[in-house]
PDB file of C-alpha atoms in Angstrom:
ATOM      1  CA  MET A 437     189.861  51.695 -80.928  1.00  0.00           C
ATOM      2  CA  GLN A 438     186.253  50.658 -81.421  1.00  0.00           C
ATOM      3  CA  ASN A 439     184.365  47.781 -79.820  1.00  0.00           C
ATOM      4  CA  ASP A 440     185.940  47.412 -76.392  1.00  0.00           C
ATOM      5  CA  PRO A 441     186.259  43.839 -75.043  1.00  0.00           C
ATOM      6  CA  MET A 442     182.897  42.182 -74.575  1.00  0.00           C
ATOM      7  CA  THR A 443     181.616  40.392 -71.515  1.00  0.00           C
ATOM      8  CA  ALA A 444     182.581  36.733 -71.237  1.00  0.00           C
ATOM      9  CA  THR A 445     180.384  33.664 -71.496  1.00  0.00           C
ATOM     10  CA  LEU A 446     182.403  31.821 -68.834  1.00  0.00           C
ATOM     11  CA  ALA A 447     182.708  32.516 -65.130  1.00  0.00           C
ATOM     12  CA  PRO A 448     185.682  34.750 -64.254  1.00  0.00           C
ATOM     13  CA  GLU A 449     187.433  31.891 -62.466  1.00  0.00           C
ATOM     14  CA  ALA A 450     187.010  29.501 -65.420  1.00  0.00           C
ATOM     15  CA  PRO A 451     190.109  28.716 -67.492  1.00  0.00           C
ATOM     16  CA  PRO A 452     190.344  29.377 -71.232  1.00  0.00           C
ATOM     17  CA  LEU A 453     188.681  26.701 -73.361  1.00  0.00           C
ATOM     18  CA  ASN A 454     191.187  24.327 -75.002  1.00  0.00           C
ATOM     19  CA  LEU A 455     189.778  21.124 -76.499  1.00  0.00           C
ATOM     20  CA  GLU A 456     191.482  18.664 -78.836  1.00  0.00           C
ATOM     21  CA  ALA A 457     189.864  16.929 -81.784  1.00  0.00           C
ATOM     22  CA  PRO A 458     189.502  13.156 -81.294  1.00  0.00           C
ATOM     23  CA  LEU A 459     192.154  11.536 -83.456  1.00  0.00           C
ATOM     24  CA  HIS A 460     189.674   9.286 -85.264  1.00  0.00           C
ATOM     25  CA  ALA A 461     187.928  12.402 -86.625  1.00  0.00           C
ATOM     26  CA  LEU A 462     191.105  13.597 -88.323  1.00  0.00           C
ATOM     27  CA  VAL A 463     191.008  10.823 -90.925  1.00  0.00           C
ATOM     28  CA  GLU A 464     187.896  12.324 -92.531  1.00  0.00           C
ATOM     29  CA  PRO A 465     188.401  14.996 -95.221  1.00  0.00           C
ATOM     30  CA  ILE A 466     186.391  17.508 -93.148  1.00  0.00           C
ATOM     31  CA  THR A 467     186.419  17.489 -89.353  1.00  0.00           C
ATOM     32  CA  PRO A 468     182.835  17.719 -88.030  1.00  0.00           C
ATOM     33  CA  THR A 469     182.222  20.991 -86.217  1.00  0.00           C
ATOM     34  CA  ASP A 470     181.431  19.155 -82.981  1.00  0.00           C
ATOM     35  CA  ASN A 471     184.926  17.608 -83.129  1.00  0.00           C
ATOM     36  CA  PHE A 472     186.840  20.664 -84.392  1.00  0.00           C
ATOM     37  CA  TYR A 473     189.594  21.576 -81.955  1.00  0.00           C
ATOM     38  CA  GLN A 474     189.126  24.714 -79.857  1.00  0.00           C
ATOM     39  CA  ARG A 475     191.809  27.107 -78.648  1.00  0.00           C
ATOM     40  CA  THR A 476     191.276  30.235 -76.563  1.00  0.00           C
ATOM     41  CA  ASN A 477     193.840  32.342 -74.741  1.00  0.00           C
ATOM     42  CA  PHE A 478     191.232  34.263 -72.744  1.00  0.00           C
ATOM     43  CA  LEU A 479     187.530  33.847 -72.024  1.00  0.00           C
ATOM     44  CA  ILE A 480     185.140  33.653 -74.958  1.00  0.00           C
ATOM     45  CA  PRO A 481     183.626  37.105 -75.609  1.00  0.00           C
ATOM     46  CA  GLU A 482     179.857  37.351 -75.787  1.00  0.00           C
ATOM     47  CA  ILE A 483     178.976  39.360 -78.892  1.00  0.00           C
ATOM     48  CA  ASP A 484     175.629  40.602 -80.188  1.00  0.00           C
ATOM     49  CA  ALA A 485     176.020  40.388 -83.973  1.00  0.00           C
ATOM     50  CA  ALA A 486     173.269  42.997 -84.482  1.00  0.00           C
ATOM     51  CA  ALA A 487     175.300  45.564 -82.538  1.00  0.00           C
ATOM     52  CA  TRP A 488     178.731  44.410 -83.720  1.00  0.00           C
ATOM     53  CA  SER A 489     180.846  46.229 -86.293  1.00  0.00           C
ATOM     54  CA  LEU A 490     184.316  45.964 -87.801  1.00  0.00           C
ATOM     55  CA  SER A 491     186.505  49.045 -88.220  1.00  0.00           C
ATOM     56  CA  ILE A 492     189.206  49.292 -90.899  1.00  0.00           C
ATOM     57  CA  GLY A 493     191.664  52.118 -90.411  1.00  0.00           C
ATOM     58  CA  GLY A 494     195.295  53.116 -90.137  1.00  0.00           C
ATOM     59  CA  ASP A 495     197.116  53.759 -93.422  1.00  0.00           C
ATOM     60  CA  VAL A 496     194.036  53.658 -95.636  1.00  0.00           C
ATOM     61  CA  ARG A 497     192.475  56.285 -97.855  1.00  0.00           C
ATOM     62  CA  ASN A 498     188.879  55.565 -96.821  1.00  0.00           C
ATOM     63  CA  PRO A 499     188.415  54.334 -93.234  1.00  0.00           C
ATOM     64  CA  LEU A 500     185.440  51.998 -92.956  1.00  0.00           C
ATOM     65  CA  THR A 501     183.055  50.762 -90.300  1.00  0.00           C
ATOM     66  CA  LEU A 502     181.198  47.684 -91.534  1.00  0.00           C
ATOM     67  CA  THR A 503     178.309  45.706 -90.067  1.00  0.00           C
ATOM     68  CA  LEU A 504     177.993  41.972 -90.589  1.00  0.00           C
ATOM     69  CA  ASP A 505     175.379  42.646 -93.289  1.00  0.00           C
ATOM     70  CA  ASP A 506     177.838  44.973 -95.035  1.00  0.00           C
ATOM     71  CA  ILE A 507     180.525  42.299 -95.016  1.00  0.00           C
ATOM     72  CA  GLN A 508     178.202  39.571 -96.208  1.00  0.00           C
ATOM     73  CA  ALA A 509     177.187  41.786 -99.139  1.00  0.00           C
ATOM     74  CA  PHE A 510     180.674  41.297-100.660  1.00  0.00           C
ATOM     75  CA  PRO A 511     181.080  38.366-103.091  1.00  0.00           C
ATOM     76  CA  ALA A 512     181.687  35.282-100.957  1.00  0.00           C
ATOM     77  CA  ARG A 513     184.439  32.691-101.316  1.00  0.00           C
ATOM     78  CA  THR A 514     184.780  29.255 -99.695  1.00  0.00           C
ATOM     79  CA  VAL A 515     188.105  27.604 -98.892  1.00  0.00           C
ATOM     80  CA  THR A 516     188.932  24.265 -97.304  1.00  0.00           C
ATOM     81  CA  MET A 517     191.890  24.461 -94.951  1.00  0.00           C
ATOM     82  CA  THR A 518     193.657  22.583 -92.189  1.00  0.00           C
ATOM     83  CA  MET A 519     194.133  24.639 -89.031  1.00  0.00           C
ATOM     84  CA  GLU A 520     196.696  23.612 -86.424  1.00  0.00           C
ATOM     85  CA  CYS A 521     197.791  25.163 -83.155  1.00  0.00           C
ATOM     86  CA  ALA A 522     201.511  25.953 -83.154  1.00  0.00           C
ATOM     87  CA  GLY A 523     201.740  24.046 -79.849  1.00  0.00           C
ATOM     88  CA  ASN A 524     200.216  20.829 -81.183  1.00  0.00           C
ATOM     89  CA  GLY A 525     202.129  17.848 -79.757  1.00  0.00           C
ATOM     90  CA  ARG A 526     203.851  19.958 -77.075  1.00  0.00           C
ATOM     91  CA  ILE A 527     203.251  17.382 -74.333  1.00  0.00           C
ATOM     92  CA  ARG A 528     205.590  14.963 -76.132  1.00  0.00           C
ATOM     93  CA  LEU A 529     208.563  17.334 -76.129  1.00  0.00           C
ATOM     94  CA  VAL A 530     211.426  16.872 -73.692  1.00  0.00           C
ATOM     95  CA  PRO A 531     211.896  19.049 -71.775  1.00  0.00           C
ATOM     96  CA  LEU A 532     208.255  20.152 -71.737  1.00  0.00           C
ATOM     97  CA  PRO A 533     208.092  23.793 -72.878  1.00  0.00           C
ATOM     98  CA  PRO A 534     205.652  26.265 -71.332  1.00  0.00           C
ATOM     99  CA  GLY A 535     202.146  26.537 -72.723  1.00  0.00           C
ATOM    100  CA  HIS A 536     199.021  24.408 -72.869  1.00  0.00           C
ATOM    101  CA  PRO A 537     200.022  20.708 -72.822  1.00  0.00           C
ATOM    102  CA  TRP A 538     198.499  19.688 -76.149  1.00  0.00           C
ATOM    103  CA  ASP A 539     198.781  16.077 -77.264  1.00  0.00           C
ATOM    104  CA  LEU A 540     198.243  15.550 -81.031  1.00  0.00           C
ATOM    105  CA  GLY A 541     194.624  16.688 -81.466  1.00  0.00           C
ATOM    106  CA  ALA A 542     195.083  20.470 -81.766  1.00  0.00           C
ATOM    107  CA  VAL A 543     194.409  20.311 -85.489  1.00  0.00           C
ATOM    108  CA  SER A 544     191.304  20.056 -87.690  1.00  0.00           C
ATOM    109  CA  THR A 545     190.184  20.624 -91.281  1.00  0.00           C
ATOM    110  CA  GLY A 546     187.137  22.668 -92.217  1.00  0.00           C
ATOM    111  CA  THR A 547     185.469  24.667 -94.949  1.00  0.00           C
ATOM    112  CA  PHE A 548     185.241  28.399 -94.309  1.00  0.00           C
ATOM    113  CA  THR A 549     183.067  30.894 -96.168  1.00  0.00           C
ATOM    114  CA  GLY A 550     183.614  34.636 -96.137  1.00  0.00           C
ATOM    115  CA  VAL A 551     184.885  37.565 -98.129  1.00  0.00           C
ATOM    116  CA  PRO A 552     188.508  37.726 -99.296  1.00  0.00           C
ATOM    117  CA  LEU A 553     190.274  40.163 -97.000  1.00  0.00           C
ATOM    118  CA  ARG A 554     191.839  41.894 -99.993  1.00  0.00           C
ATOM    119  CA  ASP A 555     188.386  42.907-101.286  1.00  0.00           C
ATOM    120  CA  VAL A 556     187.720  44.791 -98.052  1.00  0.00           C
ATOM    121  CA  LEU A 557     191.203  46.320 -97.987  1.00  0.00           C
ATOM    122  CA  GLU A 558     190.874  47.458-101.583  1.00  0.00           C
ATOM    123  CA  ARG A 559     187.595  49.200-100.754  1.00  0.00           C
ATOM    124  CA  ALA A 560     189.339  50.973 -97.880  1.00  0.00           C
ATOM    125  CA  GLY A 561     192.269  51.884-100.130  1.00  0.00           C
ATOM    126  CA  VAL A 562     195.680  50.613 -99.032  1.00  0.00           C
ATOM    127  CA  GLY A 563     198.042  53.454 -98.202  1.00  0.00           C
ATOM    128  CA  ALA A 564     201.504  53.782 -99.708  1.00  0.00           C
ATOM    129  CA  ARG A 565     203.305  53.225 -96.376  1.00  0.00           C
ATOM    130  CA  ALA A 566     201.389  50.112 -95.286  1.00  0.00           C
ATOM    131  CA  LEU A 567     203.719  47.273 -94.311  1.00  0.00           C
ATOM    132  CA  GLU A 568     201.510  44.962 -92.247  1.00  0.00           C
ATOM    133  CA  VAL A 569     197.836  44.402 -91.547  1.00  0.00           C
ATOM    134  CA  MET A 570     196.990  44.243 -87.841  1.00  0.00           C
ATOM    135  CA  PHE A 571     193.976  42.337 -86.508  1.00  0.00           C
ATOM    136  CA  VAL A 572     192.350  42.890 -83.115  1.00  0.00           C
ATOM    137  CA  GLY A 573     189.993  40.427 -81.464  1.00  0.00           C
ATOM    138  CA  ALA A 574     187.321  41.167 -78.886  1.00  0.00           C
ATOM    139  CA  ASP A 575     189.018  38.879 -76.372  1.00  0.00           C
ATOM    140  CA  ALA A 576     191.305  40.321 -73.710  1.00  0.00           C
ATOM    141  CA  GLY A 577     192.936  39.228 -70.488  1.00  0.00           C
ATOM    142  CA  GLU A 578     195.745  39.569 -68.015  1.00  0.00           C
ATOM    143  CA  VAL A 579     199.129  38.237 -69.182  1.00  0.00           C
ATOM    144  CA  ASP A 580     201.178  39.595 -66.277  1.00  0.00           C
ATOM    145  CA  PRO A 581     200.154  41.109 -62.948  1.00  0.00           C
ATOM    146  CA  ASP A 582     198.469  44.442 -63.689  1.00  0.00           C
ATOM    147  CA  ARG A 583     198.944  43.979 -67.440  1.00  0.00           C
ATOM    148  CA  THR A 584     195.883  43.316 -69.590  1.00  0.00           C
ATOM    149  CA  VAL A 585     196.123  43.011 -73.377  1.00  0.00           C
ATOM    150  CA  ARG A 586     193.836  42.484 -76.338  1.00  0.00           C
ATOM    151  CA  PHE A 587     194.517  39.608 -78.716  1.00  0.00           C
ATOM    152  CA  GLU A 588     196.434  41.204 -81.593  1.00  0.00           C
ATOM    153  CA  ARG A 589     198.359  39.684 -84.502  1.00  0.00           C
ATOM    154  CA  SER A 590     199.462  40.913 -87.902  1.00  0.00           C
ATOM    155  CA  LEU A 591     200.150  39.640 -91.409  1.00  0.00           C
ATOM    156  CA  PRO A 592     202.600  41.018 -93.960  1.00  0.00           C
ATOM    157  CA  LEU A 593     200.617  43.017 -96.509  1.00  0.00           C
ATOM    158  CA  GLU A 594     201.559  40.618 -99.307  1.00  0.00           C
ATOM    159  CA  ARG A 595     200.144  37.643 -97.419  1.00  0.00           C
ATOM    160  CA  ALA A 596     197.029  39.550 -96.389  1.00  0.00           C
ATOM    161  CA  MET A 597     196.230  40.188-100.063  1.00  0.00           C
ATOM    162  CA  HIS A 598     196.171  36.479-100.988  1.00  0.00           C
ATOM    163  CA  PRO A 599     192.676  35.624-102.314  1.00  0.00           C
ATOM    164  CA  ASP A 600     192.278  32.646 -99.941  1.00  0.00           C
ATOM    165  CA  VAL A 601     192.744  34.775 -96.804  1.00  0.00           C
ATOM    166  CA  LEU A 602     189.167  35.358 -95.670  1.00  0.00           C
ATOM    167  CA  LEU A 603     187.058  37.308 -93.249  1.00  0.00           C
ATOM    168  CA  ALA A 604     184.858  34.301 -92.511  1.00  0.00           C
ATOM    169  CA  TRP A 605     181.391  34.131 -90.989  1.00  0.00           C
ATOM    170  CA  GLU A 606     180.674  30.456 -91.689  1.00  0.00           C
ATOM    171  CA  MET A 607     182.383  27.127 -90.954  1.00  0.00           C
ATOM    172  CA  ASN A 608     181.306  23.756 -92.333  1.00  0.00           C
ATOM    173  CA  GLY A 609     178.145  25.246 -93.793  1.00  0.00           C
ATOM    174  CA  GLU A 610     176.825  26.940 -90.666  1.00  0.00           C
ATOM    175  CA  PRO A 611     177.399  30.273 -88.902  1.00  0.00           C
ATOM    176  CA  LEU A 612     180.512  30.337 -86.759  1.00  0.00           C
ATOM    177  CA  ARG A 613     179.942  29.119 -83.215  1.00  0.00           C
ATOM    178  CA  PRO A 614     181.227  31.322 -80.365  1.00  0.00           C
ATOM    179  CA  PRO A 615     184.314  29.171 -79.637  1.00  0.00           C
ATOM    180  CA  HIS A 616     185.309  29.457 -83.300  1.00  0.00           C
ATOM    181  CA  GLY A 617     185.066  33.240 -83.591  1.00  0.00           C
ATOM    182  CA  TYR A 618     181.415  34.248 -83.992  1.00  0.00           C
ATOM    183  CA  PRO A 619     180.423  36.466 -85.681  1.00  0.00           C
ATOM    184  CA  LEU A 620     183.567  37.021 -87.806  1.00  0.00           C
ATOM    185  CA  ARG A 621     187.089  35.663 -87.834  1.00  0.00           C
ATOM    186  CA  LEU A 622     190.151  35.813 -90.013  1.00  0.00           C
ATOM    187  CA  VAL A 623     191.287  32.565 -91.666  1.00  0.00           C
ATOM    188  CA  VAL A 624     194.794  32.249 -93.097  1.00  0.00           C
ATOM    189  CA  PRO A 625     195.277  28.943 -94.943  1.00  0.00           C
ATOM    190  CA  GLY A 626     198.695  27.366 -94.521  1.00  0.00           C
ATOM    191  CA  TRP A 627     199.623  29.333 -91.384  1.00  0.00           C
ATOM    192  CA  TYR A 628     199.339  28.215 -87.784  1.00  0.00           C
ATOM    193  CA  GLY A 629     195.981  28.896 -86.162  1.00  0.00           C
ATOM    194  CA  VAL A 630     197.211  31.869 -84.121  1.00  0.00           C
ATOM    195  CA  ALA A 631     197.179  33.901 -87.355  1.00  0.00           C
ATOM    196  CA  SER A 632     193.446  33.249 -87.819  1.00  0.00           C
ATOM    197  CA  VAL A 633     192.292  35.845 -85.303  1.00  0.00           C
ATOM    198  CA  LYS A 634     188.804  35.237 -83.896  1.00  0.00           C
ATOM    199  CA  TRP A 635     186.048  37.633 -82.796  1.00  0.00           C
ATOM    200  CA  LEU A 636     187.426  40.405 -85.009  1.00  0.00           C
ATOM    201  CA  THR A 637     186.634  43.994 -84.087  1.00  0.00           C
ATOM    202  CA  GLU A 638     189.355  46.003 -85.818  1.00  0.00           C
ATOM    203  CA  ILE A 639     191.727  45.864 -88.779  1.00  0.00           C
ATOM    204  CA  ARG A 640     194.489  48.432 -88.995  1.00  0.00           C
ATOM    205  CA  LEU A 641     197.132  48.921 -91.682  1.00  0.00           C
ATOM    206  CA  ILE A 642     200.432  49.827 -90.071  1.00  0.00           C
ATOM    207  CA  ASP A 643     203.795  51.011 -91.392  1.00  0.00           C
ATOM    208  CA  THR A 644     206.033  49.337 -88.788  1.00  0.00           C
ATOM    209  CA  PRO A 645     206.182  45.715 -87.568  1.00  0.00           C
ATOM    210  CA  LEU A 646     203.575  45.000 -84.897  1.00  0.00           C
ATOM    211  CA  ASP A 647     204.913  44.905 -81.340  1.00  0.00           C
ATOM    212  CA  ALA A 648     202.235  43.006 -79.409  1.00  0.00           C
ATOM    213  CA  HIS A 649     202.184  40.236 -76.805  1.00  0.00           C
ATOM    214  CA  PHE A 650     201.000  37.501 -79.174  1.00  0.00           C
ATOM    215  CA  GLN A 651     203.343  38.663 -81.932  1.00  0.00           C
ATOM    216  CA  THR A 652     206.652  39.264 -80.148  1.00  0.00           C
ATOM    217  CA  GLU A 653     206.359  37.495 -76.760  1.00  0.00           C
ATOM    218  CA  ARG A 654     204.185  34.454 -77.481  1.00  0.00           C
ATOM    219  CA  TYR A 655     203.918  32.224 -80.554  1.00  0.00           C
ATOM    220  CA  ILE A 656     207.536  32.887 -81.462  1.00  0.00           C
ATOM    221  CA  TYR A 657     210.557  30.725 -82.235  1.00  0.00           C
ATOM    222  CA  LEU A 658     213.331  30.455 -79.662  1.00  0.00           C
ATOM    223  CA  GLY A 659     216.521  28.507 -80.246  1.00  0.00           C
ATOM    224  CA  GLU A 660     215.440  27.496 -83.738  1.00  0.00           C
ATOM    225  CA  GLN A 661     218.293  26.932 -86.158  1.00  0.00           C
ATOM    226  CA  GLY A 662     218.308  29.484 -88.959  1.00  0.00           C
ATOM    227  CA  LEU A 663     215.780  31.804 -87.289  1.00  0.00           C
ATOM    228  CA  ALA A 664     216.391  34.801 -85.068  1.00  0.00           C
ATOM    229  CA  ASP A 665     214.959  34.417 -81.564  1.00  0.00           C
ATOM    230  CA  GLY A 666     211.578  36.117 -81.421  1.00  0.00           C
ATOM    231  CA  THR A 667     210.573  35.353 -85.017  1.00  0.00           C
ATOM    232  CA  PRO A 668     206.772  34.889 -85.055  1.00  0.00           C
ATOM    233  CA  VAL A 669     205.468  31.480 -86.119  1.00  0.00           C
ATOM    234  CA  THR A 670     203.943  31.596 -89.576  1.00  0.00           C
ATOM    235  CA  ALA A 671     203.675  28.700 -92.063  1.00  0.00           C
ATOM    236  CA  MET A 672     202.633  25.289 -90.762  1.00  0.00           C
ATOM    237  CA  ARG A 673     205.256  22.563 -90.930  1.00  0.00           C
ATOM    238  CA  VAL A 674     204.584  19.095 -92.319  1.00  0.00           C
ATOM    239  CA  ARG A 675     203.161  16.613 -89.825  1.00  0.00           C
ATOM    240  CA  ALA A 676     201.856  13.080 -90.395  1.00  0.00           C
ATOM    241  CA  LEU A 677     199.886  10.978 -87.932  1.00  0.00           C
ATOM    242  CA  ILE A 678     198.685   7.368 -87.786  1.00  0.00           C
ATOM    243  CA  VAL A 679     195.290   7.237 -86.057  1.00  0.00           C
ATOM    244  CA  GLN A 680     194.302   3.623 -86.764  1.00  0.00           C
ATOM    245  CA  PRO A 681     195.348   1.419 -85.077  1.00  0.00           C
ATOM    246  CA  ALA A 682     195.074   3.640 -82.040  1.00  0.00           C
ATOM    247  CA  GLU A 683     198.076   4.193 -79.807  1.00  0.00           C
ATOM    248  CA  ASP A 684     198.642   1.144 -77.536  1.00  0.00           C
ATOM    249  CA  GLU A 685     195.930  -0.842 -79.350  1.00  0.00           C
ATOM    250  CA  PRO A 686     196.841  -4.566 -79.270  1.00  0.00           C
ATOM    251  CA  LEU A 687     197.175  -6.311 -82.654  1.00  0.00           C
ATOM    252  CA  SER A 688     196.873 -10.008 -83.473  1.00  0.00           C
ATOM    253  CA  ALA A 689     199.987 -11.634 -84.866  1.00  0.00           C
ATOM    254  CA  GLY A 690     199.511 -12.698 -88.477  1.00  0.00           C
ATOM    255  CA  ALA A 691     196.164 -10.908 -88.896  1.00  0.00           C
ATOM    256  CA  ALA A 692     195.642  -8.227 -91.531  1.00  0.00           C
ATOM    257  CA  THR A 693     195.661  -4.717 -90.111  1.00  0.00           C
ATOM    258  CA  VAL A 694     194.275  -1.572 -91.739  1.00  0.00           C
ATOM    259  CA  VAL A 695     196.443   1.457 -91.132  1.00  0.00           C
ATOM    260  CA  ARG A 696     194.856   4.887 -91.581  1.00  0.00           C
ATOM    261  CA  GLY A 697     196.240   8.335 -90.993  1.00  0.00           C
ATOM    262  CA  THR A 698     196.450  11.899 -92.108  1.00  0.00           C
ATOM    263  CA  ALA A 699     199.079  14.437 -93.081  1.00  0.00           C
TER     264      ALA A 699
END
């Protein structure tokens, strides 16, 4: 496995960075980058883009190692997508489940520019046995005593080949910022944010379902009607939110009130 975990930009005792978008920002068609929600499971890796590379291997005919310049030489595509953490709104559940206590701001909408993942996979040559595409981030950390893991998730091959699934280097018209996956991240429109792996270092085509901490132990359904326990979260579910008037904002009886929201 290439590109071992990088050093972190935060002090070792600092917690992961989890910041919600202010609700008023969610009414706009595009969430400003300064307001875009941030979710990290470990510390943010510090990456030198000039020395960084992405490896593509596993069940492929032509393994590749690509620099950022190599990736940006592919024809670019821009998609606008809403990204939401699967735990958005968790603090309002009773009983409170484990995980970061998000209120309702773990969601944002942005424009992402990159190369369609399928273009890179087609250059590598998808093998006949490939079932899933595995993505490895540069971030790593301890999930149990004496157990350290990398951030790893996978997509079914069919989903990975959708033209809107991107290897993105730009968000809202500017290079990705470190909290959002600099220098390169995956973006998977329509799926919860956990699928959009940040700080990518490796892509691997595999012929069996991925067995990894963030695929089979975290970000899974438990006790969900119609789904087997342990099913990974995938497609976002419909959510609607009134953001104006604000929660607990007093209103004047008989006065006109503008109601704004998002879905």
